[in-house]
Amino acid sequence: MPQTPQTPETPEAPETPETETPDSRGAVAEAFRQEWGRVVAALIGMTGNWDLAEECAQDAFAQALKSWPRDGVPRRPGAWLTTVARNRALDRLRRGAAEAAKLREAAVLTPIDEPDDDDESGIRDDRLRLMFTCCHPALPLEARVALTLRTLAGLTTAEIARAFLVPEPTMAKRLVRAKHKIRDAGIPYRVPPAHLLSERTAGVLAVLYLLFNEGYAASSGADLVRQGLCTEAIRLARALAQLMPDEPEALGLLALMLLHYARRATRVDDDGDLITLEDQDRRRWVRPEIEEGAAVLEAAVRRGQPGPYQLQAAIAACHATAAQAAGTDWAQIARLYGELARVAPSPVVELNRAVAVAMSDGPAAGLKLVAAIEASGELSGYYLVPATRADLLRRLGRWAEAAASYGAARDLAATDAERRYLDRRLTEASSHS
């Protein structure tokens, strides 16, 4: 969550709360998860100023931290926050002589209300407009993704930097350059017409993919799974699939999300500790979501245009449809990863392929592939490389080497759940060495 100012100005409360809620701070946190993107997107649409939109949204949440404990949580927190942020933006524009023209334009706007949830196309959704604006082809792909994660989902610069495996200052500069590019190039804030949709597809899909991944396997913090980000990514993926029904990769990405998200309740235990795929209770997987994901994937495959998201969804389907871990078709998964490495090469894909090969052909075969990845240096600092090496060494009974690798992975892990899991494995390996 962006840093909130400690002494924001106090606007007139836009709505009278109906009930008081003792856990108002928790309500603000929940409102941030649910409403940040909507508030920022609405303000960008109104002002055209990205920094002003973020600052005023931030002020609105800071005001909520002061007002809600005193007055109670509003019946419609999103509308309250949007109104406070809008009023703050108008105040800021009035004080800026250079913004006089924009003020005249803003003054004729009708008050912002929540989007019409009955609109199934997704086109009227401010957040979808914001996503397509961020994903304009004039921006580099990584800038498109990073900017949308920052403005739409409210991820910090540090969280986005971890998702890209780059230093935080590097990511901060990319975000600034992207905002300046949108301003200087006059990139419009809208869903593009049909004949321009295809050129935006890759960027939009990448945004959704990283947004879901940040929720499904958080890059930092106490919680491994941040369900709010996952559900937001799935919601937007559905809207995109409705907007582009003939785009198989949009369907493939939606299928991938559903198949993974169906396992959310089994990824950590009651104490928040990580549970590996082979040890998860498959009876608790959400079967309707698995069935929907499989059906969406089938619809995508029928179009005969395979792509990386469809391949990843096919891999997820292999896991999700196996009744028991021992029945997983690892040979098929290894083949799918090989094809994925061909169409979308990356060191992370190669690492996943190494795991699949190890499960199919034995840990020694997988260990050779991991060694090659380490030698390349492309995933230096990525905790899953030593963690994977440690697991394969453990399976080979090479306990002392496994313990050293678990220790290295533990030092690189970013979430508490991952560190606790690696601590347990380290203790186990040390007791055998």
GROMACS .gro file of N, CA and C in nm, residues 23 56 68 98 105 230 312 337 379 403 425:
model
   33
   23ASP      N    1  -1.372  -0.229   1.401
   23ASP     CA    2  -1.249  -0.258   1.328
   23ASP      C    3  -1.240  -0.170   1.204
   56CYS      N    4  -0.424   1.207  -0.454
   56CYS     CA    5  -0.556   1.235  -0.398
   56CYS      C    6  -0.624   1.108  -0.349
   68TRP      N    7  -1.330   0.722   0.980
   68TRP     CA    8  -1.411   0.602   1.002
   68TRP      C    9  -1.412   0.555   1.148
   98ALA      N   10  -0.192   2.686  -1.349
   98ALA     CA   11  -0.156   2.619  -1.474
   98ALA      C   12  -0.261   2.516  -1.514
  105GLU      N   13  -1.289   2.212  -1.742
  105GLU     CA   14  -1.340   2.085  -1.795
  105GLU      C   15  -1.396   1.998  -1.684
  230CYS      N   16  -0.571  -1.178  -0.653
  230CYS     CA   17  -0.613  -1.289  -0.739
  230CYS      C   18  -0.753  -1.266  -0.795
  312GLN      N   19   0.058  -2.296  -2.039
  312GLN     CA   20   0.064  -2.296  -1.893
  312GLN      C   21  -0.066  -2.347  -1.832
  337TYR      N   22   0.632  -2.806  -2.092
  337TYR     CA   23   0.732  -2.705  -2.057
  337TYR      C   24   0.836  -2.690  -2.168
  379LEU      N   25   1.920  -1.626  -1.316
  379LEU     CA   26   1.829  -1.622  -1.202
  379LEU      C   27   1.904  -1.603  -1.072
  403ALA      N   28   2.121  -2.945   0.279
  403ALA     CA   29   2.111  -2.849   0.389
  403ALA      C   30   2.174  -2.715   0.350
  425ARG      N   31   1.264  -2.764   0.623
  425ARG     CA   32   1.344  -2.851   0.537
  425ARG      C   33   1.490  -2.850   0.577
   0.00000   0.00000   0.00000
